[in-house]
PDB file of N, CA, C and O in Angstrom:
ATOM      1  N   MET A   1      -5.904   8.080   7.829  1.00 87.00           N
ATOM      2  CA  MET A   1      -5.738   6.840   7.499  1.00 87.00           C
ATOM      3  C   MET A   1      -4.455   6.437   7.034  1.00 87.00           C
ATOM      4  O   MET A   1      -3.891   7.279   6.174  1.00 87.00           O
ATOM      5  N   THR A   2      -3.909   5.429   7.117  1.00 92.00           N
ATOM      6  CA  THR A   2      -2.805   4.875   6.739  1.00 92.00           C
ATOM      7  C   THR A   2      -2.835   3.980   5.426  1.00 92.00           C
ATOM      8  O   THR A   2      -3.551   3.283   5.213  1.00 92.00           O
ATOM      9  N   ARG A   3      -1.642   3.887   4.735  1.00 94.00           N
ATOM     10  CA  ARG A   3      -1.793   2.986   3.725  1.00 94.00           C
ATOM     11  C   ARG A   3      -0.079   2.356   3.913  1.00 94.00           C
ATOM     12  O   ARG A   3       0.594   2.937   4.304  1.00 94.00           O
ATOM     13  N   ILE A   4      -0.260   1.017   3.173  1.00 94.00           N
ATOM     14  CA  ILE A   4       1.234   0.528   3.119  1.00 94.00           C
ATOM     15  C   ILE A   4       1.998   0.634   1.736  1.00 94.00           C
ATOM     16  O   ILE A   4       1.334   0.330   0.570  1.00 94.00           O
ATOM     17  N   LEU A   5       2.981   1.011   1.805  1.00 95.00           N
ATOM     18  CA  LEU A   5       3.778   1.385   0.275  1.00 95.00           C
ATOM     19  C   LEU A   5       5.011   0.382   0.153  1.00 95.00           C
ATOM     20  O   LEU A   5       5.479   0.045   0.994  1.00 95.00           O
ATOM     21  N   ASN A   6       4.951  -0.095  -0.823  1.00 94.00           N
ATOM     22  CA  ASN A   6       5.906  -0.876  -1.492  1.00 94.00           C
ATOM     23  C   ASN A   6       6.863   0.002  -2.368  1.00 94.00           C
ATOM     24  O   ASN A   6       6.607   0.253  -3.222  1.00 94.00           O
ATOM     25  N   PRO A   7       8.041   0.461  -1.647  1.00 94.00           N
ATOM     26  CA  PRO A   7       8.855   1.348  -2.086  1.00 94.00           C
ATOM     27  C   PRO A   7       9.680   0.811  -3.520  1.00 94.00           C
ATOM     28  O   PRO A   7      10.054   1.738  -4.645  1.00 94.00           O
ATOM     29  N   GLN A   8       9.588  -0.268  -3.703  1.00 93.00           N
ATOM     30  CA  GLN A   8      10.420  -0.878  -4.930  1.00 93.00           C
ATOM     31  C   GLN A   8       9.311  -0.641  -6.065  1.00 93.00           C
ATOM     32  O   GLN A   8       9.721  -0.469  -7.233  1.00 93.00           O
ATOM     33  N   THR A   9       8.023  -0.759  -5.816  1.00 93.00           N
ATOM     34  CA  THR A   9       7.069  -0.610  -7.042  1.00 93.00           C
ATOM     35  C   THR A   9       6.142   0.653  -7.145  1.00 93.00           C
ATOM     36  O   THR A   9       5.580   0.959  -7.849  1.00 93.00           O
ATOM     37  N   ASN A  10       6.485   1.583  -5.796  1.00 95.00           N
ATOM     38  CA  ASN A  10       5.883   2.634  -5.636  1.00 95.00           C
ATOM     39  C   ASN A  10       4.473   2.299  -5.583  1.00 95.00           C
ATOM     40  O   ASN A  10       3.554   3.408  -6.438  1.00 95.00           O
ATOM     41  N   THR A  11       4.027   1.223  -5.289  1.00 95.00           N
ATOM     42  CA  THR A  11       2.479   0.863  -5.164  1.00 95.00           C
ATOM     43  C   THR A  11       2.050   0.955  -3.737  1.00 95.00           C
ATOM     44  O   THR A  11       2.579   0.392  -2.776  1.00 95.00           O
ATOM     45  N   ALA A  12       0.683   1.709  -3.348  1.00 96.00           N
ATOM     46  CA  ALA A  12       0.262   1.841  -2.282  1.00 96.00           C
ATOM     47  C   ALA A  12      -1.042   0.811  -1.948  1.00 96.00           C
ATOM     48  O   ALA A  12      -1.666   0.529  -2.813  1.00 96.00           O
ATOM     49  N   HIS A  13      -1.032   0.209  -0.652  1.00 95.00           N
ATOM     50  CA  HIS A  13      -1.876  -0.818  -0.453  1.00 95.00           C
ATOM     51  C   HIS A  13      -2.906  -0.162   0.895  1.00 95.00           C
ATOM     52  O   HIS A  13      -2.295   0.359   1.631  1.00 95.00           O
ATOM     53  N   LYS A  14      -4.015  -0.871   0.583  1.00 94.00           N
ATOM     54  CA  LYS A  14      -4.975  -0.747   2.008  1.00 94.00           C
ATOM     55  C   LYS A  14      -4.382  -1.683   3.034  1.00 94.00           C
ATOM     56  O   LYS A  14      -4.197  -2.736   2.720  1.00 94.00           O
ATOM     57  N   PRO A  15      -4.412  -1.285   4.181  1.00 92.00           N
ATOM     58  CA  PRO A  15      -4.198  -2.389   5.343  1.00 92.00           C
ATOM     59  C   PRO A  15      -5.245  -3.184   5.548  1.00 92.00           C
ATOM     60  O   PRO A  15      -6.531  -2.753   5.216  1.00 92.00           O
ATOM     61  N   ARG A  16      -5.147  -4.490   6.286  1.00 89.00           N
ATOM     62  CA  ARG A  16      -6.116  -5.241   6.421  1.00 89.00           C
ATOM     63  C   ARG A  16      -6.957  -4.632   7.417  1.00 89.00           C
ATOM     64  O   ARG A  16      -6.472  -3.969   8.452  1.00 89.00           O
ATOM     65  N   ASP A  17      -8.288  -5.213   7.582  1.00 85.00           N
ATOM     66  CA  ASP A  17      -9.054  -4.561   8.430  1.00 85.00           C
ATOM     67  C   ASP A  17      -8.889  -5.043  10.034  1.00 85.00           C
ATOM     68  O   ASP A  17      -9.621  -4.463  10.865  1.00 85.00           O
ATOM     69  N   ASP A  18      -8.158  -6.124  10.039  1.00 81.00           N
ATOM     70  CA  ASP A  18      -7.927  -6.830  11.629  1.00 81.00           C
ATOM     71  C   ASP A  18      -6.829  -6.137  11.964  1.00 81.00           C
ATOM     72  O   ASP A  18      -6.360  -6.433  13.279  1.00 81.00           O
ATOM     73  N   GLY A  19      -6.358  -4.985  11.813  1.00 69.00           N
ATOM     74  CA  GLY A  19      -5.167  -4.336  12.528  1.00 69.00           C
ATOM     75  C   GLY A  19      -3.677  -4.806  12.482  1.00 69.00           C
ATOM     76  O   GLY A  19      -3.152  -4.417  13.030  1.00 69.00           O
ATOM     77  N   SER A  20      -3.479  -6.030  11.646  1.00 71.00           N
ATOM     78  CA  SER A  20      -2.274  -6.449  11.507  1.00 71.00           C
ATOM     79  C   SER A  20      -1.350  -5.403  10.963  1.00 71.00           C
ATOM     80  O   SER A  20      -1.545  -4.631   9.829  1.00 71.00           O
ATOM     81  N   ALA A  21      -0.180  -5.410  11.740  1.00 67.00           N
ATOM     82  CA  ALA A  21       0.834  -4.337  11.169  1.00 67.00           C
ATOM     83  C   ALA A  21       1.482  -4.833   9.796  1.00 67.00           C
ATOM     84  O   ALA A  21       1.980  -5.908   9.607  1.00 67.00           O
ATOM     85  N   ARG A  22       1.237  -3.921   8.879  1.00 74.00           N
ATOM     86  CA  ARG A  22       1.817  -4.038   7.438  1.00 74.00           C
ATOM     87  C   ARG A  22       1.302  -4.803   6.776  1.00 74.00           C
ATOM     88  O   ARG A  22       1.944  -5.567   5.844  1.00 74.00           O
ATOM     89  N   ALA A  23       0.151  -5.583   7.209  1.00 87.00           N
ATOM     90  CA  ALA A  23      -0.351  -6.695   6.049  1.00 87.00           C
ATOM     91  C   ALA A  23      -1.372  -5.944   5.196  1.00 87.00           C
ATOM     92  O   ALA A  23      -2.239  -5.055   6.027  1.00 87.00           O
ATOM     93  N   THR A  24      -1.476  -6.403   3.952  1.00 91.00           N
ATOM     94  CA  THR A  24      -2.264  -5.737   3.155  1.00 91.00           C
ATOM     95  C   THR A  24      -3.609  -6.368   3.025  1.00 91.00           C
ATOM     96  O   THR A  24      -3.548  -7.557   3.231  1.00 91.00           O
ATOM     97  N   ALA A  25      -4.515  -5.489   2.573  1.00 90.00           N
ATOM     98  CA  ALA A  25      -6.108  -6.275   2.254  1.00 90.00           C
ATOM     99  C   ALA A  25      -5.966  -7.214   1.239  1.00 90.00           C
ATOM    100  O   ALA A  25      -6.306  -8.177   1.157  1.00 90.00           O
ATOM    101  N   CYS A  26      -5.181  -6.843   0.176  1.00 92.00           N
ATOM    102  CA  CYS A  26      -5.027  -7.946  -1.026  1.00 92.00           C
ATOM    103  C   CYS A  26      -4.137  -9.152  -0.775  1.00 92.00           C
ATOM    104  O   CYS A  26      -4.136 -10.053  -1.340  1.00 92.00           O
ATOM    105  N   GLY A  27      -3.191  -9.163   0.162  1.00 89.00           N
ATOM    106  CA  GLY A  27      -2.298 -10.087   0.498  1.00 89.00           C
ATOM    107  C   GLY A  27      -1.034 -10.080  -0.282  1.00 89.00           C
ATOM    108  O   GLY A  27      -0.144 -10.940  -0.141  1.00 89.00           O
ATOM    109  N   SER A  28      -0.923  -9.181  -1.264  1.00 90.00           N
ATOM    110  CA  SER A  28       0.236  -9.211  -2.200  1.00 90.00           C
ATOM    111  C   SER A  28       1.749  -9.100  -1.544  1.00 90.00           C
ATOM    112  O   SER A  28       2.543  -9.396  -1.835  1.00 90.00           O
ATOM    113  N   LEU A  29       1.704  -8.443  -0.265  1.00 88.00           N
ATOM    114  CA  LEU A  29       2.979  -8.163   0.528  1.00 88.00           C
ATOM    115  C   LEU A  29       3.190  -9.344   1.575  1.00 88.00           C
ATOM    116  O   LEU A  29       3.748  -8.982   2.534  1.00 88.00           O
ATOM    117  N   VAL A  30       2.551 -10.218   1.446  1.00 84.00           N
ATOM    118  CA  VAL A  30       2.474 -11.389   2.693  1.00 84.00           C
ATOM    119  C   VAL A  30       3.821 -11.648   2.938  1.00 84.00           C
ATOM    120  O   VAL A  30       4.244 -11.931   4.009  1.00 84.00           O
ATOM    121  N   SER A  31       4.571 -11.610   2.116  1.00 83.00           N
ATOM    122  CA  SER A  31       6.108 -12.259   2.307  1.00 83.00           C
ATOM    123  C   SER A  31       7.044 -11.296   2.541  1.00 83.00           C
ATOM    124  O   SER A  31       8.261 -11.459   2.641  1.00 83.00           O
ATOM    125  N   ALA A  32       6.764 -10.000   2.581  1.00 83.00           N
ATOM    126  CA  ALA A  32       7.627  -8.689   2.331  1.00 83.00           C
ATOM    127  C   ALA A  32       7.708  -8.597   3.888  1.00 83.00           C
ATOM    128  O   ALA A  32       7.135  -8.627   4.729  1.00 83.00           O
ATOM    129  N   THR A  33       9.096  -8.461   4.139  1.00 81.00           N
ATOM    130  CA  THR A  33       9.589  -8.091   5.601  1.00 81.00           C
ATOM    131  C   THR A  33       9.214  -6.345   5.914  1.00 81.00           C
ATOM    132  O   THR A  33       9.103  -5.578   4.990  1.00 81.00           O
ATOM    133  N   HIS A  34       9.178  -6.420   7.181  1.00 81.00           N
ATOM    134  CA  HIS A  34       8.959  -4.882   7.507  1.00 81.00           C
ATOM    135  C   HIS A  34       9.824  -3.949   6.871  1.00 81.00           C
ATOM    136  O   HIS A  34       9.503  -2.597   6.590  1.00 81.00           O
ATOM    137  N   ASP A  35      11.232  -4.124   6.521  1.00 87.00           N
ATOM    138  CA  ASP A  35      12.002  -3.414   6.264  1.00 87.00           C
ATOM    139  C   ASP A  35      11.571  -3.091   4.505  1.00 87.00           C
ATOM    140  O   ASP A  35      12.681  -2.198   3.954  1.00 87.00           O
ATOM    141  N   ARG A  36      11.271  -3.616   4.143  1.00 90.00           N
ATOM    142  CA  ARG A  36      10.783  -3.597   2.473  1.00 90.00           C
ATOM    143  C   ARG A  36       9.214  -2.958   2.302  1.00 90.00           C
ATOM    144  O   ARG A  36       9.122  -2.594   1.240  1.00 90.00           O
ATOM    145  N   THR A  37       8.844  -2.459   3.341  1.00 92.00           N
ATOM    146  CA  THR A  37       7.512  -1.687   2.989  1.00 92.00           C
ATOM    147  C   THR A  37       7.541  -0.405   3.944  1.00 92.00           C
ATOM    148  O   THR A  37       8.435  -0.374   4.999  1.00 92.00           O
ATOM    149  N   ARG A  38       6.714   0.467   3.710  1.00 93.00           N
ATOM    150  CA  ARG A  38       6.559   1.761   4.633  1.00 93.00           C
ATOM    151  C   ARG A  38       5.094   2.063   4.716  1.00 93.00           C
ATOM    152  O   ARG A  38       4.318   1.814   4.052  1.00 93.00           O
ATOM    153  N   VAL A  39       5.048   2.732   5.839  1.00 93.00           N
ATOM    154  CA  VAL A  39       3.471   3.150   6.307  1.00 93.00           C
ATOM    155  C   VAL A  39       3.385   4.350   6.061  1.00 93.00           C
ATOM    156  O   VAL A  39       4.151   5.390   6.395  1.00 93.00           O
ATOM    157  N   VAL A  40       2.631   4.956   5.239  1.00 96.00           N
ATOM    158  CA  VAL A  40       2.101   6.506   4.623  1.00 96.00           C
ATOM    159  C   VAL A  40       0.753   6.853   4.837  1.00 96.00           C
ATOM    160  O   VAL A  40       0.071   6.048   4.970  1.00 96.00           O
ATOM    161  N   SER A  41       0.807   8.139   4.994  1.00 96.00           N
ATOM    162  CA  SER A  41      -0.664   8.800   5.048  1.00 96.00           C
ATOM    163  C   SER A  41      -1.590   8.630   3.832  1.00 96.00           C
ATOM    164  O   SER A  41      -0.764   8.381   2.682  1.00 96.00           O
ATOM    165  N   ASP A  42      -2.808   8.649   3.674  1.00 94.00           N
ATOM    166  CA  ASP A  42      -3.544   8.332   2.390  1.00 94.00           C
ATOM    167  C   ASP A  42      -3.381   9.623   1.635  1.00 94.00           C
ATOM    168  O   ASP A  42      -3.244   9.807   0.571  1.00 94.00           O
ATOM    169  N   GLU A  43      -3.165  10.751   2.601  1.00 96.00           N
ATOM    170  CA  GLU A  43      -2.778  12.397   2.008  1.00 96.00           C
ATOM    171  C   GLU A  43      -1.641  12.088   0.993  1.00 96.00           C
ATOM    172  O   GLU A  43      -1.516  12.735  -0.067  1.00 96.00           O
ATOM    173  N   THR A  44      -0.431  11.484   1.614  1.00 96.00           N
ATOM    174  CA  THR A  44       0.748  11.332   0.788  1.00 96.00           C
ATOM    175  C   THR A  44       0.419  10.645  -0.651  1.00 96.00           C
ATOM    176  O   THR A  44       0.901  10.997  -1.754  1.00 96.00           O
ATOM    177  N   VAL A  45      -0.277   9.594  -0.487  1.00 96.00           N
ATOM    178  CA  VAL A  45      -0.648   8.868  -1.577  1.00 96.00           C
ATOM    179  C   VAL A  45      -1.417   9.590  -2.695  1.00 96.00           C
ATOM    180  O   VAL A  45      -1.081   9.842  -3.847  1.00 96.00           O
ATOM    181  N   GLN A  46      -2.723  10.343  -2.359  1.00 94.00           N
ATOM    182  CA  GLN A  46      -3.218  11.056  -2.939  1.00 94.00           C
ATOM    183  C   GLN A  46      -2.523  12.223  -3.574  1.00 94.00           C
ATOM    184  O   GLN A  46      -2.907  12.577  -4.831  1.00 94.00           O
ATOM    185  N   THR A  47      -1.637  12.566  -2.911  1.00 96.00           N
ATOM    186  CA  THR A  47      -1.231  13.950  -3.676  1.00 96.00           C
ATOM    187  C   THR A  47       0.172  13.531  -4.268  1.00 96.00           C
ATOM    188  O   THR A  47       0.958  14.654  -5.175  1.00 96.00           O
ATOM    189  N   SER A  48       0.790  12.257  -4.349  1.00 96.00           N
ATOM    190  CA  SER A  48       1.973  11.890  -4.988  1.00 96.00           C
ATOM    191  C   SER A  48       1.727  11.736  -6.586  1.00 96.00           C
ATOM    192  O   SER A  48       0.701  11.153  -6.820  1.00 96.00           O
ATOM    193  N   ALA A  49       2.670  12.116  -7.538  1.00 96.00           N
ATOM    194  CA  ALA A  49       2.698  11.956  -8.863  1.00 96.00           C
ATOM    195  C   ALA A  49       3.189  10.696  -9.104  1.00 96.00           C
ATOM    196  O   ALA A  49       3.097  10.162 -10.374  1.00 96.00           O
ATOM    197  N   VAL A  50       3.933   9.992  -8.240  1.00 96.00           N
ATOM    198  CA  VAL A  50       4.574   8.774  -8.624  1.00 96.00           C
ATOM    199  C   VAL A  50       4.169   7.337  -8.059  1.00 96.00           C
ATOM    200  O   VAL A  50       4.176   6.417  -8.405  1.00 96.00           O
ATOM    201  N   ILE A  51       3.378   7.829  -6.716  1.00 96.00           N
ATOM    202  CA  ILE A  51       2.485   6.356  -5.865  1.00 96.00           C
ATOM    203  C   ILE A  51       1.220   6.278  -6.865  1.00 96.00           C
ATOM    204  O   ILE A  51       0.768   6.753  -7.050  1.00 96.00           O
ATOM    205  N   LYS A  52       1.458   4.657  -7.046  1.00 95.00           N
ATOM    206  CA  LYS A  52       0.248   4.198  -8.037  1.00 95.00           C
ATOM    207  C   LYS A  52      -0.605   3.545  -6.729  1.00 95.00           C
ATOM    208  O   LYS A  52      -0.102   3.201  -5.540  1.00 95.00           O
ATOM    209  N   ARG A  53      -1.726   3.065  -6.853  1.00 95.00           N
ATOM    210  CA  ARG A  53      -2.620   2.605  -5.924  1.00 95.00           C
ATOM    211  C   ARG A  53      -2.943   1.200  -6.454  1.00 95.00           C
ATOM    212  O   ARG A  53      -2.999   0.947  -7.713  1.00 95.00           O
ATOM    213  N   CYS A  54      -2.766   0.317  -5.761  1.00 94.00           N
ATOM    214  CA  CYS A  54      -3.149  -1.319  -6.178  1.00 94.00           C
ATOM    215  C   CYS A  54      -4.473  -1.376  -6.493  1.00 94.00           C
ATOM    216  O   CYS A  54      -5.543  -1.155  -5.864  1.00 94.00           O
ATOM    217  N   GLY A  55      -4.592  -2.221  -7.489  1.00 93.00           N
ATOM    218  CA  GLY A  55      -5.893  -2.353  -8.232  1.00 93.00           C
ATOM    219  C   GLY A  55      -6.682  -3.337  -7.420  1.00 93.00           C
ATOM    220  O   GLY A  55      -7.911  -3.464  -7.531  1.00 93.00           O
ATOM    221  N   SER A  56      -6.209  -4.215  -6.661  1.00 93.00           N
ATOM    222  CA  SER A  56      -6.862  -5.205  -5.811  1.00 93.00           C
ATOM    223  C   SER A  56      -7.220  -4.521  -4.680  1.00 93.00           C
ATOM    224  O   SER A  56      -8.490  -4.815  -3.996  1.00 93.00           O
ATOM    225  N   CYS A  57      -6.790  -3.416  -4.157  1.00 92.00           N
ATOM    226  CA  CYS A  57      -7.211  -3.028  -3.040  1.00 92.00           C
ATOM    227  C   CYS A  57      -8.080  -1.842  -3.293  1.00 92.00           C
ATOM    228  O   CYS A  57      -9.146  -1.558  -2.309  1.00 92.00           O
ATOM    229  N   PHE A  58      -7.970  -1.170  -4.285  1.00 92.00           N
ATOM    230  CA  PHE A  58      -8.917  -0.042  -4.735  1.00 92.00           C
ATOM    231  C   PHE A  58      -9.633  -0.347  -5.716  1.00 92.00           C
ATOM    232  O   PHE A  58      -9.362  -0.588  -6.773  1.00 92.00           O
ATOM    233  N   ASP A  59     -10.997  -0.098  -5.622  1.00 88.00           N
ATOM    234  CA  ASP A  59     -12.000  -0.284  -6.197  1.00 88.00           C
ATOM    235  C   ASP A  59     -12.145   0.635  -7.587  1.00 88.00           C
ATOM    236  O   ASP A  59     -12.686   0.125  -8.761  1.00 88.00           O
ATOM    237  N   ASP A  60     -11.377   1.852  -7.773  1.00 84.00           N
ATOM    238  CA  ASP A  60     -11.460   2.586  -8.891  1.00 84.00           C
ATOM    239  C   ASP A  60     -10.129   2.771  -9.417  1.00 84.00           C
ATOM    240  O   ASP A  60      -9.970   3.444 -10.144  1.00 84.00           O
ATOM    241  N   VAL A  61      -9.198   1.445  -9.333  1.00 76.00           N
ATOM    242  CA  VAL A  61      -8.023   1.405 -10.047  1.00 76.00           C
ATOM    243  C   VAL A  61      -8.062  -0.112 -10.704  1.00 76.00           C
ATOM    244  O   VAL A  61      -8.604  -0.966 -10.022  1.00 76.00           O
ATOM    245  N   THR A  62      -7.378  -0.191 -11.588  1.00 65.00           N
ATOM    246  CA  THR A  62      -7.303  -1.300 -12.472  1.00 65.00           C
ATOM    247  C   THR A  62      -5.661  -1.754 -12.428  1.00 65.00           C
ATOM    248  O   THR A  62      -5.063  -0.920 -12.198  1.00 65.00           O
ATOM    249  N   GLY A  63      -5.473  -3.196 -12.424  1.00 57.00           N
ATOM    250  CA  GLY A  63      -4.169  -3.516 -12.270  1.00 57.00           C
ATOM    251  C   GLY A  63      -3.488  -3.715 -10.776  1.00 57.00           C
ATOM    252  O   GLY A  63      -4.238  -3.338  -9.989  1.00 57.00           O
ATOM    253  N   TYR A  64      -2.664  -4.049 -10.951  1.00 53.00           N
ATOM    254  CA  TYR A  64      -1.615  -4.159  -9.569  1.00 53.00           C
ATOM    255  C   TYR A  64      -1.326  -3.070  -8.989  1.00 53.00           C
ATOM    256  O   TYR A  64      -0.931  -2.183  -9.381  1.00 53.00           O
TER     257      TYR A  64
END
């Protein structure tokens, strides 16, 4: 599974269910251009000590 990373904030987001390229489930990166986001694996997010998960995308996390 892939996640969408905002490298400026080191925050990972879930992609939208409709398959939109780099569109997040929470909609927070709607105005971000493709060069401002990266697609990463869920494993990368889970094993990273610096990447946070978006509280709007993930139920077990609070905050942005």
